XYZ file of N, CA and C in Angstrom:
876
model
N 10.652 154.456 216.990
C 9.545 154.190 216.194
C 9.674 152.597 215.423
N 8.386 152.107 215.685
C 8.489 150.781 215.143
C 8.255 150.642 213.555
N 9.100 149.652 212.969
C 9.243 149.474 211.627
C 7.716 149.051 211.186
N 7.065 149.447 210.347
C 5.859 149.036 209.663
C 5.850 148.328 208.498
N 5.808 147.048 208.441
C 6.129 146.140 207.130
C 5.228 146.726 206.159
N 4.183 147.192 206.276
C 3.365 147.496 205.326
C 3.964 148.793 204.272
N 4.911 149.501 204.911
C 5.543 150.580 204.416
C 6.878 150.318 203.857
N 7.063 148.882 203.979
C 8.568 148.756 203.318
C 8.486 148.980 201.854
N 9.796 149.388 201.316
C 9.835 149.662 200.008
C 9.689 148.335 199.013
N 8.755 148.660 198.218
C 8.675 147.470 197.163
C 8.978 147.899 195.611
N 9.351 146.749 194.903
C 9.752 146.945 193.602
C 8.487 146.685 192.723
N 8.189 147.746 191.940
C 6.957 147.660 191.054
C 7.578 146.630 189.885
N 6.566 146.158 189.149
C 6.946 145.594 187.803
C 7.929 146.344 186.790
N 7.280 147.824 186.838
C 8.083 148.363 185.852
C 9.493 148.615 186.172
N 9.649 148.896 187.690
C 10.910 148.961 187.976
C 11.859 148.024 187.964
N 11.365 146.699 188.019
C 12.106 145.424 187.873
C 12.591 145.470 186.574
N 11.581 145.599 185.564
C 12.019 145.593 184.058
C 12.916 146.564 183.628
N 12.786 147.869 184.321
C 13.996 148.855 184.148
C 15.365 148.266 184.670
N 15.457 147.919 185.719
C 16.607 147.372 186.361
C 17.214 146.079 185.665
N 16.245 145.268 185.082
C 16.756 144.061 184.159
C 17.239 144.552 182.934
N 16.658 145.507 182.265
C 17.035 145.995 180.982
C 18.510 146.748 181.338
N 18.690 147.467 182.277
C 19.939 148.181 182.526
C 21.039 147.009 182.751
N 20.827 145.994 183.437
C 21.897 145.127 183.502
C 22.179 144.469 182.069
N 21.149 144.292 181.525
C 21.186 143.611 180.237
C 22.009 144.335 179.231
N 21.890 145.691 179.506
C 22.588 146.711 178.534
C 24.168 146.854 179.178
N 24.148 146.704 180.496
C 25.487 147.076 181.064
C 26.356 145.830 181.027
N 25.985 144.587 181.396
C 27.027 143.649 181.289
C 27.561 143.274 180.030
N 27.032 143.356 178.946
C 27.497 143.071 177.623
C 28.771 144.231 177.438
N 28.416 145.446 177.832
C 29.522 146.445 177.744
C 30.691 146.085 178.597
N 30.352 145.763 180.060
C 31.415 145.255 180.708
C 32.490 144.272 180.290
N 31.678 143.300 179.707
C 32.422 142.125 179.336
C 33.293 142.495 177.641
N 32.522 143.414 177.019
C 33.239 143.867 175.781
C 34.307 144.858 176.092
N 34.442 145.422 177.173
C 35.604 146.246 177.569
C 36.668 145.447 178.049
N 36.310 144.389 178.870
C 37.170 143.245 179.345
C 38.025 142.855 178.192
N 37.079 142.018 177.203
C 37.595 141.397 176.083
C 38.383 142.296 175.195
N 38.027 143.457 175.023
C 38.902 144.215 174.074
C 39.916 145.005 174.468
N 39.910 145.423 175.760
C 40.889 146.428 176.313
C 41.638 145.792 177.542
N 41.017 145.286 178.335
C 41.518 144.932 179.575
C 42.439 143.624 179.619
N 41.824 142.426 179.084
C 42.605 141.223 179.121
C 43.533 141.089 178.006
N 43.260 141.565 176.712
C 44.414 141.475 175.855
C 45.715 142.218 176.108
N 45.592 143.398 176.990
C 46.764 143.868 177.551
C 47.142 143.510 178.828
N 46.767 142.558 179.654
C 47.361 142.060 180.825
C 48.293 141.122 180.793
N 49.501 141.222 180.652
C 50.532 140.340 180.517
C 50.478 139.393 181.980
N 50.643 138.052 181.838
C 50.947 137.124 183.025
C 52.053 136.595 182.669
N 52.694 135.916 183.763
C 54.024 135.185 183.531
C 53.855 133.918 184.318
N 54.090 132.683 183.585
C 53.963 131.424 183.951
C 55.419 130.977 184.219
N 55.734 130.503 185.439
C 57.263 130.259 185.713
C 57.154 128.761 186.104
N 58.196 128.077 185.478
C 58.253 126.598 185.985
C 59.662 125.992 185.921
N 59.955 125.258 186.693
C 61.071 124.278 186.522
C 60.830 123.090 185.798
N 61.777 122.467 185.260
C 61.474 121.146 184.292
C 62.696 120.463 184.727
N 62.607 119.217 184.860
C 63.674 118.165 184.849
C 63.365 116.962 184.040
N 64.263 116.201 183.529
C 63.889 115.152 182.508
C 63.226 114.127 183.414
N 63.721 113.872 184.603
C 63.307 112.764 185.491
C 61.721 113.241 186.157
N 61.797 114.453 186.566
C 60.664 114.693 187.286
C 59.517 115.530 186.704
N 59.913 115.833 185.319
C 58.782 116.775 184.647
C 58.543 118.072 185.168
N 57.695 118.798 185.105
C 57.478 120.113 185.597
C 57.261 120.108 186.867
N 57.940 121.392 187.502
C 58.007 121.379 188.911
C 57.879 122.974 189.336
N 57.523 123.519 190.446
C 57.725 124.669 190.635
C 59.293 125.006 190.477
N 59.331 126.376 190.011
C 60.757 126.815 189.659
C 61.862 126.762 190.656
N 61.356 127.106 191.891
C 62.094 127.100 192.995
C 62.623 125.613 193.342
N 61.955 124.646 192.933
C 62.264 123.306 193.353
C 63.713 122.645 192.371
N 64.083 123.558 191.425
C 65.224 123.246 190.616
C 66.512 124.264 190.999
N 66.272 125.174 191.903
C 67.313 126.058 192.253
C 68.285 125.276 193.016
N 68.295 124.329 193.806
C 69.111 123.443 194.320
C 69.992 122.511 193.449
N 69.565 122.415 192.389
C 70.032 121.430 191.401
C 71.339 122.166 190.632
N 71.637 123.343 190.974
C 72.632 124.018 190.229
C 72.356 124.852 188.942
N 73.262 125.044 188.080
C 73.168 125.714 186.835
C 72.096 125.223 186.084
N 71.138 125.960 185.308
C 70.179 125.480 184.549
C 70.058 126.323 183.289
N 69.454 125.801 182.183
C 68.990 126.625 180.958
C 67.911 127.485 181.524
N 67.913 128.600 181.021
C 66.980 129.620 181.368
C 66.276 130.103 179.936
N 65.103 129.642 179.910
C 64.046 129.755 178.480
C 63.038 130.576 178.898
N 62.587 131.243 177.858
C 61.453 132.226 177.648
C 60.758 131.768 176.349
N 59.584 131.436 176.662
C 58.710 131.385 175.471
C 57.595 132.257 175.006
N 57.866 132.747 173.828
C 57.018 133.880 173.479
C 56.203 133.303 172.012
N 55.006 133.183 172.485
C 54.148 132.338 171.184
C 52.951 133.256 170.832
N 52.724 133.164 169.521
C 51.532 133.741 168.972
C 51.483 135.286 169.206
N 52.594 135.961 168.973
C 52.595 137.339 169.166
C 51.698 138.100 168.371
N 51.581 137.832 166.682
C 50.655 138.248 166.022
C 50.953 139.538 166.054
N 52.073 140.120 165.750
C 52.435 141.401 166.008
C 51.914 142.332 164.874
N 51.480 143.572 165.276
C 51.327 144.665 164.394
C 51.814 145.854 164.744
N 52.114 146.111 166.057
C 52.571 147.307 166.424
C 53.398 146.889 167.774
N 54.043 148.147 168.280
C 54.871 147.924 169.745
C 53.926 148.778 170.504
N 52.788 148.132 171.181
C 51.915 148.668 171.865
C 52.242 148.338 173.506
N 50.927 148.403 174.224
C 51.258 148.355 175.714
C 51.654 147.064 176.244
N 51.239 146.058 175.251
C 51.533 144.556 175.765
C 52.882 144.446 175.446
N 53.255 144.816 174.315
C 54.613 144.499 173.673
C 55.533 145.172 174.730
N 55.417 146.429 175.127
C 56.078 147.153 176.016
C 56.387 146.301 177.291
N 55.135 145.978 177.927
C 55.401 145.173 179.037
C 56.184 143.887 178.860
N 55.954 143.340 177.764
C 56.851 142.039 177.164
C 58.197 142.261 177.298
N 58.668 143.568 176.682
C 60.025 143.986 176.727
C 60.677 144.280 177.874
N 59.758 144.874 178.781
C 60.374 145.095 180.129
C 60.622 143.989 180.866
N 59.803 142.968 180.514
C 60.072 141.561 181.464
C 61.073 140.826 180.781
N 61.423 140.787 179.592
C 62.436 140.016 179.032
C 63.751 140.698 179.328
N 63.758 141.931 179.174
C 64.983 142.732 179.546
C 65.270 142.720 181.095
N 64.424 142.717 182.013
C 64.669 142.595 183.404
C 65.364 141.189 183.689
N 65.078 140.328 183.255
C 65.547 139.072 183.301
C 66.086 138.141 182.270
N 67.002 138.698 181.577
C 67.354 138.164 180.014
C 67.698 136.449 180.222
N 67.008 135.819 179.437
C 67.242 134.458 179.439
C 68.356 133.910 178.586
N 68.477 132.783 178.399
C 69.507 132.073 177.612
C 69.106 132.099 176.063
N 67.817 131.611 176.082
C 67.019 131.535 174.655
C 65.785 132.286 174.792
N 65.614 133.005 173.718
C 64.031 133.477 173.445
C 63.379 132.526 172.401
N 62.511 131.894 172.848
C 61.807 130.970 171.754
C 60.616 131.274 171.418
N 60.422 131.732 170.029
C 59.157 132.348 169.361
C 58.667 130.802 168.869
N 57.346 130.542 169.229
C 56.853 129.288 168.914
C 55.526 129.525 167.729
N 56.105 130.325 166.765
C 55.241 130.671 165.620
C 54.166 131.838 165.677
N 53.518 132.123 164.746
C 52.800 133.222 164.445
C 53.167 134.542 165.010
N 54.487 134.906 164.838
C 54.955 136.050 165.439
C 54.257 137.380 164.673
N 53.804 137.198 163.567
C 53.113 138.289 162.831
C 52.130 137.612 161.940
N 51.214 138.585 161.526
C 50.120 138.167 160.599
C 50.295 138.579 159.057
N 50.893 139.837 158.864
C 50.933 140.443 157.697
C 52.243 140.623 157.262
N 52.238 141.107 155.951
C 53.650 141.484 155.403
C 54.167 142.695 156.076
N 53.502 143.457 156.560
C 54.067 144.675 157.248
C 54.589 144.369 158.600
N 54.122 143.271 159.368
C 54.254 142.701 160.638
C 55.491 142.192 160.881
N 56.383 141.951 159.778
C 57.912 141.438 159.964
C 58.590 142.636 160.368
N 58.375 143.834 159.966
C 59.159 145.057 160.302
C 59.087 145.383 161.777
N 57.960 145.284 162.125
C 57.569 145.344 163.604
C 58.192 144.306 164.449
N 58.224 143.065 163.782
C 58.808 142.090 164.586
C 60.457 142.196 164.804
N 61.015 142.759 163.722
C 62.429 143.178 163.616
C 62.603 144.228 164.891
N 61.745 145.044 164.731
C 62.095 146.257 166.012
C 61.892 145.678 167.090
N 60.972 144.845 167.526
C 60.886 144.108 168.665
C 62.160 143.207 169.009
N 62.691 142.366 167.990
C 63.940 141.783 168.290
C 64.993 142.677 168.655
N 65.155 143.872 168.011
C 66.264 144.759 168.226
C 66.261 145.147 169.563
N 64.939 145.354 170.284
C 64.894 145.795 171.647
C 65.062 144.904 172.746
N 65.099 143.383 172.277
C 65.310 142.455 173.154
C 67.013 142.453 173.703
N 67.285 141.734 174.851
C 68.608 141.699 175.159
C 69.509 141.019 174.156
N 70.666 141.653 174.068
C 71.724 140.974 173.030
C 72.302 139.697 173.391
N 72.267 139.415 175.004
C 72.789 138.136 175.231
C 71.749 136.870 175.152
N 70.593 137.498 174.866
C 69.615 136.128 174.539
C 69.430 135.759 173.120
N 69.540 134.465 172.819
C 69.686 134.019 171.616
C 68.044 133.872 171.170
N 67.445 134.475 170.182
C 66.179 134.226 169.610
C 66.136 132.988 168.812
N 65.237 132.161 168.833
C 65.097 130.853 167.953
C 63.595 131.025 167.624
N 63.339 130.688 166.491
C 62.124 130.632 165.977
C 61.696 129.510 165.055
N 60.328 129.457 165.092
C 59.898 128.426 163.951
C 58.561 129.163 163.392
N 58.226 128.712 162.239
C 56.903 129.142 161.533
C 55.551 128.686 162.097
N 54.706 129.508 161.988
C 53.267 129.070 162.321
C 52.429 129.383 160.974
N 51.280 128.957 161.184
C 50.359 129.177 159.997
C 50.030 130.724 159.599
N 50.517 131.450 160.319
C 50.062 133.080 160.006
C 51.357 133.390 159.318
N 52.498 133.057 159.684
C 53.635 133.439 158.777
C 53.471 132.954 157.519
N 52.922 131.786 157.244
C 52.754 131.400 155.858
C 51.660 132.323 155.016
N 50.556 132.660 155.879
C 49.517 133.568 155.248
C 50.012 134.846 155.081
N 50.929 135.396 155.753
C 51.639 136.767 155.697
C 52.125 136.827 154.256
N 52.549 135.739 153.460
C 53.170 135.902 152.148
C 54.583 136.310 152.110
N 55.124 136.208 153.539
C 56.665 136.567 153.415
C 57.428 135.225 153.504
N 58.435 135.243 152.554
C 59.228 133.804 152.445
C 60.003 133.596 153.693
N 60.248 132.387 153.936
C 60.864 131.664 155.105
C 62.138 132.495 155.009
N 62.911 132.492 153.767
C 64.275 133.100 153.767
C 64.339 134.504 154.323
N 63.317 135.195 154.015
C 63.305 136.673 154.487
C 63.246 136.882 156.046
N 62.327 135.775 156.482
C 62.147 135.513 158.062
C 63.343 135.328 158.785
N 64.303 134.104 158.050
C 65.287 133.593 158.480
C 66.304 134.850 158.670
N 66.495 135.844 157.589
C 67.422 136.828 157.717
C 67.172 137.837 158.828
N 66.022 137.904 159.237
C 65.602 138.793 160.427
C 66.190 138.035 161.605
N 65.761 137.167 161.814
C 66.473 136.229 162.877
C 68.003 136.526 163.128
N 68.495 136.092 161.829
C 70.021 136.226 161.711
C 70.642 137.472 162.028
N 69.955 138.558 161.699
C 70.429 139.978 161.983
C 70.383 140.238 163.567
N 69.718 139.449 164.135
C 69.555 139.796 165.609
C 70.149 138.726 166.323
N 71.128 137.797 165.804
C 71.817 136.782 166.555
C 71.070 135.516 166.617
N 70.150 135.336 165.897
C 69.148 134.028 166.162
C 69.153 133.196 164.938
N 68.281 132.207 165.102
C 67.958 131.346 164.202
C 66.468 130.895 163.748
N 65.950 130.866 162.570
C 64.830 130.285 162.177
C 65.117 128.955 161.944
N 64.065 128.021 162.576
C 64.509 126.525 162.276
C 63.311 125.932 161.500
N 63.340 125.537 160.436
C 62.296 124.894 159.569
C 62.742 123.424 159.403
N 62.381 122.532 160.335
C 62.793 121.122 160.090
C 64.123 120.942 160.402
N 64.753 121.804 161.398
C 66.160 121.674 161.595
C 66.285 121.552 163.014
N 67.778 121.065 163.373
C 68.026 120.870 164.711
C 69.344 121.503 164.730
N 69.593 122.200 166.130
C 70.808 122.878 166.273
C 71.224 122.469 167.714
N 72.391 122.667 168.183
C 72.930 122.472 169.487
C 73.430 123.757 170.038
N 72.630 124.315 171.183
C 73.212 125.615 171.481
C 73.709 125.460 172.989
N 74.603 126.368 173.386
C 75.108 126.415 174.628
C 74.322 127.251 175.533
N 73.886 126.933 176.790
C 73.018 127.648 177.649
C 73.883 127.633 178.858
N 73.210 128.358 180.118
C 73.920 128.341 181.239
C 73.859 126.896 181.965
N 73.073 125.917 181.587
C 73.083 124.825 182.289
C 73.716 123.781 181.481
N 74.320 124.157 180.256
C 74.915 123.105 179.589
C 74.276 123.029 178.064
N 74.975 122.201 177.302
C 74.389 121.939 175.870
C 72.793 121.457 175.796
N 72.115 122.244 174.891
C 70.732 121.634 174.600
C 70.608 121.458 173.164
N 70.057 120.568 172.722
C 69.670 120.517 171.149
C 68.158 121.136 171.066
N 67.964 121.878 170.205
C 66.697 122.588 170.091
C 66.357 122.180 168.623
N 65.266 121.545 168.503
C 64.521 121.303 167.202
C 63.559 122.096 166.859
N 63.339 122.591 165.448
C 62.299 123.278 165.115
C 61.384 122.666 163.934
N 60.155 122.166 164.160
C 59.536 121.720 163.031
C 58.823 122.802 162.225
N 58.460 122.530 160.943
C 57.661 123.455 160.145
C 56.335 123.156 160.486
N 55.421 124.191 160.256
C 54.043 124.326 160.578
C 53.304 123.056 160.304
N 52.457 122.500 161.200
C 51.677 121.264 161.017
C 50.367 121.658 160.090
N 50.064 122.945 159.975
C 48.683 123.137 159.071
C 49.140 123.589 157.802
N 50.047 124.674 157.712
C 50.384 125.121 156.308
C 51.661 124.809 155.880
N 52.685 124.173 156.582
C 53.905 123.650 156.292
C 53.997 121.950 155.771
N 55.101 121.643 155.951
C 55.498 120.371 155.733
C 56.547 119.812 156.983
N 56.019 119.424 157.989
C 56.942 119.256 159.198
C 57.410 117.815 158.544
N 58.999 117.827 158.900
C 59.733 116.517 158.563
C 60.287 116.159 159.859
N 59.830 115.342 160.667
C 60.188 115.069 162.004
C 61.626 114.253 161.956
N 61.774 113.245 160.964
C 63.010 112.483 160.797
C 64.054 113.612 160.577
N 64.059 114.501 159.833
C 65.231 115.415 159.351
C 65.457 116.306 160.619
N 64.335 116.761 161.126
C 64.378 117.672 162.457
C 65.132 117.318 163.549
N 64.981 115.830 163.965
C 65.499 115.208 165.167
C 66.864 114.604 164.891
N 67.590 114.700 163.996
C 68.797 114.012 163.608
C 70.006 114.272 164.673
N 69.834 115.183 165.587
C 70.657 115.590 166.530
C 70.160 114.773 167.944
N 68.916 114.342 168.024
C 68.462 113.799 169.197
C 69.580 112.729 169.790
N 69.793 112.677 170.974
C 70.615 111.704 171.683
C 71.836 112.363 172.137
N 72.328 113.708 171.440
C 73.479 114.100 171.781
C 73.274 114.998 173.069
N 72.377 115.627 173.528
C 72.030 116.316 174.725
C 70.672 116.264 175.222
N 70.302 117.122 176.062
C 68.877 117.279 176.228
C 68.091 117.900 175.062
N 66.954 117.488 174.997
C 66.371 117.859 173.581
C 65.048 118.499 173.624
N 64.982 119.654 173.289
C 63.661 120.476 173.257
C 63.174 120.542 171.877
N 61.823 120.278 171.590
C 60.994 120.360 170.491
C 60.186 121.455 170.370
N 60.255 122.475 169.233
C 59.368 123.296 169.167
C 58.386 122.970 168.013
N 57.156 122.989 168.177
C 56.180 122.739 167.180
C 54.963 123.785 167.510
N 54.650 124.451 166.440
C 53.684 125.597 166.631
C 52.336 124.937 167.105
N 51.947 123.854 166.344
C 50.686 123.307 166.609
C 50.691 121.939 167.632
N 50.135 121.982 168.658
C 50.291 121.045 169.527
C 49.849 119.537 169.077
N 48.851 119.556 168.209
C 48.421 118.369 167.642
C 49.451 117.424 167.064
N 50.708 118.217 166.666
C 51.807 117.574 166.232
C 52.223 116.411 167.070
N 52.027 116.589 168.355
C 52.460 115.715 169.465
C 51.836 114.272 169.132
N 50.717 114.202 168.782
C 50.104 112.934 168.478
C 50.648 112.333 167.378
N 51.406 112.802 166.593
C 51.797 112.202 165.138
C 53.361 111.758 165.403
N 54.063 112.061 166.578
C 55.329 111.603 166.757
C 55.372 110.016 166.625
N 56.320 109.557 165.957
C 56.500 108.115 166.200
C 57.135 107.818 167.504
N 56.735 106.728 168.010
C 57.226 106.102 169.519
C 58.904 106.405 169.521
N 59.688 106.047 168.264
C 61.110 106.209 168.367
C 61.501 107.633 168.577
N 60.743 108.337 167.865
C 60.985 109.882 167.964
C 60.766 110.385 169.470
N 59.644 110.070 169.967
C 59.089 110.492 171.171
C 60.204 110.351 172.255
N 60.623 109.059 172.031
C 61.699 108.664 173.201
C 62.881 109.547 173.298
N 63.242 110.197 172.199
C 64.226 111.146 172.307
C 64.018 112.608 172.448
N 62.848 112.717 172.507
C 62.408 114.253 172.962
C 62.333 114.364 174.567
N 62.801 115.408 175.087
C 62.578 115.569 176.417
C 61.403 116.400 177.027
N 61.062 117.499 176.008
C 60.277 118.637 176.150
C 59.836 119.240 175.051
N 58.598 119.289 174.966
C 57.902 120.052 173.545
C 57.292 121.329 174.152
N 57.722 122.519 173.399
C 56.882 123.632 173.771
C 56.118 124.006 172.419
N 54.771 124.285 172.598
C 53.767 124.712 171.505
C 52.986 125.895 171.978
N 52.084 126.098 171.038
C 51.422 127.443 171.006
C 49.909 127.226 170.327
N 49.805 128.186 169.414
C 48.721 128.002 168.395
C 47.250 128.059 168.730
N 46.930 127.696 170.026
C 45.551 127.532 170.482
C 44.972 128.865 171.221
N 45.982 129.628 171.772
C 45.596 130.878 172.521
C 44.844 130.655 173.557
N 44.926 129.451 174.173
C 44.062 128.889 175.437
C 42.712 128.675 174.856
N 42.334 129.131 173.686
C 40.942 129.022 173.357
C 40.559 130.502 173.043
N 41.412 131.564 173.267
C 41.410 133.055 172.878
C 39.941 133.462 173.548
N 38.790 132.880 173.449
C 37.475 133.352 173.858
C 37.029 132.186 174.755
N 37.281 132.277 176.183
C 37.028 131.174 177.021
C 36.336 131.601 178.108
N 34.998 131.977 178.377
C 34.412 132.381 179.551
C 34.541 131.140 180.557
N 34.952 131.739 181.722
C 35.030 130.960 182.917
C 36.306 129.857 182.586
N 37.061 130.088 181.754
C 38.032 129.139 181.325
C 37.693 128.096 180.404
N 36.517 128.041 179.901
C 36.068 127.183 179.039
C 36.314 127.403 177.393
N 37.354 126.959 176.654
C 37.547 127.286 175.440
C 36.235 126.887 174.689
N 35.647 127.993 173.842
C 34.577 127.686 172.998
C 35.105 126.927 171.706
N 36.138 127.330 171.081
C 36.831 126.937 170.110
C 38.264 126.950 170.097
N 38.766 125.892 169.340
C 40.249 126.099 169.082
C 40.603 125.566 167.728
N 41.392 126.242 167.139
C 41.814 126.305 165.533
C 42.448 124.937 165.266
N 42.208 124.686 163.944
C 42.736 123.364 163.569
C 44.169 122.992 163.560
N 44.458 121.930 163.895
C 45.975 121.597 164.561
C 46.052 121.643 165.731
N 45.164 121.959 166.652
C 45.256 122.011 168.278
C 45.065 120.613 168.751
N 44.445 119.841 168.040
C 44.099 118.410 168.372
C 43.368 118.428 169.723
N 43.751 117.716 170.690
C 42.983 117.490 172.004
C 43.451 118.441 172.879
N 44.189 119.506 172.571
C 45.128 120.234 173.401
C 44.559 121.665 173.497
N 44.535 122.438 174.626
C 44.004 123.472 174.847
C 45.068 124.388 175.463
N 45.655 124.356 176.410
C 46.696 125.119 177.289
C 47.246 124.338 178.584
N 48.558 124.713 178.769
C 49.192 124.113 180.007
C 49.879 122.915 179.772
N 49.993 122.175 180.748
C 51.049 121.029 180.736
C 50.359 119.892 180.315
N 51.007 118.876 179.495
C 50.358 117.521 179.242
C 51.367 116.576 179.275
N 51.006 115.599 179.979
C 52.123 114.474 180.318
C 51.538 113.059 179.915
N 52.165 112.215 179.769
C 51.782 110.866 179.360
C 51.185 110.620 177.870
N 51.543 109.530 177.235
C 51.264 109.359 175.933
C 52.303 110.169 175.129
N 53.269 110.460 175.574
C 54.317 111.177 174.805
C 55.167 111.891 175.734
N 56.007 112.842 174.819
C 56.900 113.643 175.761
C 56.091 114.733 176.503
N 56.583 115.242 177.729
C 55.777 116.332 178.168
C 55.849 117.571 177.146
N 54.598 118.361 177.408
C 54.355 119.154 176.530
C 53.767 120.520 177.138
N 54.218 121.781 177.133
C 53.616 122.854 177.416
C 52.986 123.618 176.116
N 51.682 124.013 176.491
C 50.947 124.738 175.402
C 50.887 126.190 176.197
N 51.321 127.045 175.299
C 51.186 128.205 175.593
C 49.855 128.946 175.466
N 49.304 129.910 176.340
C 48.323 130.751 175.865
C 48.298 131.707 174.820
N 49.758 131.882 174.523
C 50.074 132.891 173.529
C 49.953 134.154 174.102
N 50.478 135.118 173.125
C 50.427 136.681 173.547
C 49.420 137.581 172.813
N 49.164 137.230 171.713
C 48.333 138.357 170.852
C 47.198 137.721 170.477
N 46.262 138.204 169.583
C 45.011 137.626 169.016
C 44.974 137.469 167.740
N 44.142 136.520 167.370
C 44.018 136.196 165.975
C 42.319 136.468 165.482
N 42.137 136.759 164.309
C 41.028 136.782 163.488
C 40.138 138.044 164.307
N 39.872 137.995 165.565
C 39.191 138.807 166.263
C 40.132 139.253 167.472
N 39.996 140.731 167.476
C 41.116 141.339 168.471
C 40.764 141.326 169.852
N 40.261 140.372 170.415
C 39.497 140.165 171.621
C 40.238 138.832 172.413
N 40.126 138.901 173.462
C 40.430 137.679 174.548
C 39.498 138.030 175.599
N 38.865 136.604 176.109
C 38.176 136.646 177.113
C 38.564 135.246 177.956
N 38.852 135.549 179.139
C 39.097 134.345 180.038
C 40.283 133.832 179.824
N 41.411 134.303 179.066
C 42.602 133.750 178.998
C 43.611 134.940 178.712
N 44.414 135.408 179.771
C 45.360 136.386 179.601
C 46.487 135.799 178.716
N 47.266 137.057 178.037
C 48.525 136.607 177.460
C 49.572 136.218 178.268
N 50.308 135.272 177.848
C 51.346 134.374 178.759
C 52.757 134.466 178.176
N 53.501 134.995 179.196
C 54.995 134.890 178.765
C 55.380 133.613 179.703
N 56.000 132.496 179.155
C 56.319 131.362 179.660
C 57.786 131.435 180.177
N 58.260 131.152 181.335
C 59.650 130.884 181.615
C 59.852 129.784 182.225
N 60.781 129.021 181.789
C 61.263 127.604 182.296
C 62.735 127.563 182.631
N 62.926 127.114 183.985
C 64.283 126.975 184.161
C 64.475 125.398 184.307
N 65.558 124.825 183.516
C 65.878 123.488 183.179
C 67.323 123.079 183.403
N 67.534 122.380 184.619
C 68.898 121.756 184.800
C 69.178 120.808 183.929
N 70.135 121.010 183.149
C 70.230 119.954 182.052
C 71.385 118.932 182.435
N 72.228 118.950 183.423
C 72.954 117.695 183.818
C 72.816 117.428 185.348
């Protein structure tokens, strides 16, 4: 039978309008489900190698260089409960315990969050030393820094507030400096970097905008900065951050080099203000760093 073009199905104006309305209703529902349920619970892992001479590299590129410090950065947990994301995170941390667990601020938002954070630390591998700094939300929680420091100490770790410590890692000695929060605190770079020059030097700064405030003499003594705060934009359709919080400066996420020490800005793990993520998955950052 020959096809008769005159009998081809045609969409009436009413049918087109109905279809358009269905899409208009359906698409926001899909986006909302993704932003509220899927993306906030979808843990991704970013793995890098790092060397003082070469900067960031694929992690495999450092394996031939021998022993290395094994670092995991957990930023912006905004912890309220041990849920699906936190369980995935604990599985990942315990599956490959690092030398250092680096919490770069905003571990919790509220007074009750510190107990959940303590529960989380208790479930982390004992051979991994937790080191943390304060973010703007720890200040807003109303919990005193001394109380937060005790939680870290109870689990074999340290809270650094304008302090530097030297720690031993699988790759050798590493100086870790922790600055007070750039927005709510009083960062004192001079006091915090007193151990610079003794060994490879890692600087933890919650807000990446702090990088642009470092004096040249200080920058020369810092080998790597780890930061967070931005959540990668948190709401970033097609990867485009619509807004970043104060203290972010010109930074959004990922590696930044030139005009200062190399810096990695984590996309973070939790959410702030709105319980949604769009276009930016939670991120656990793993770095392998040969120190000698």
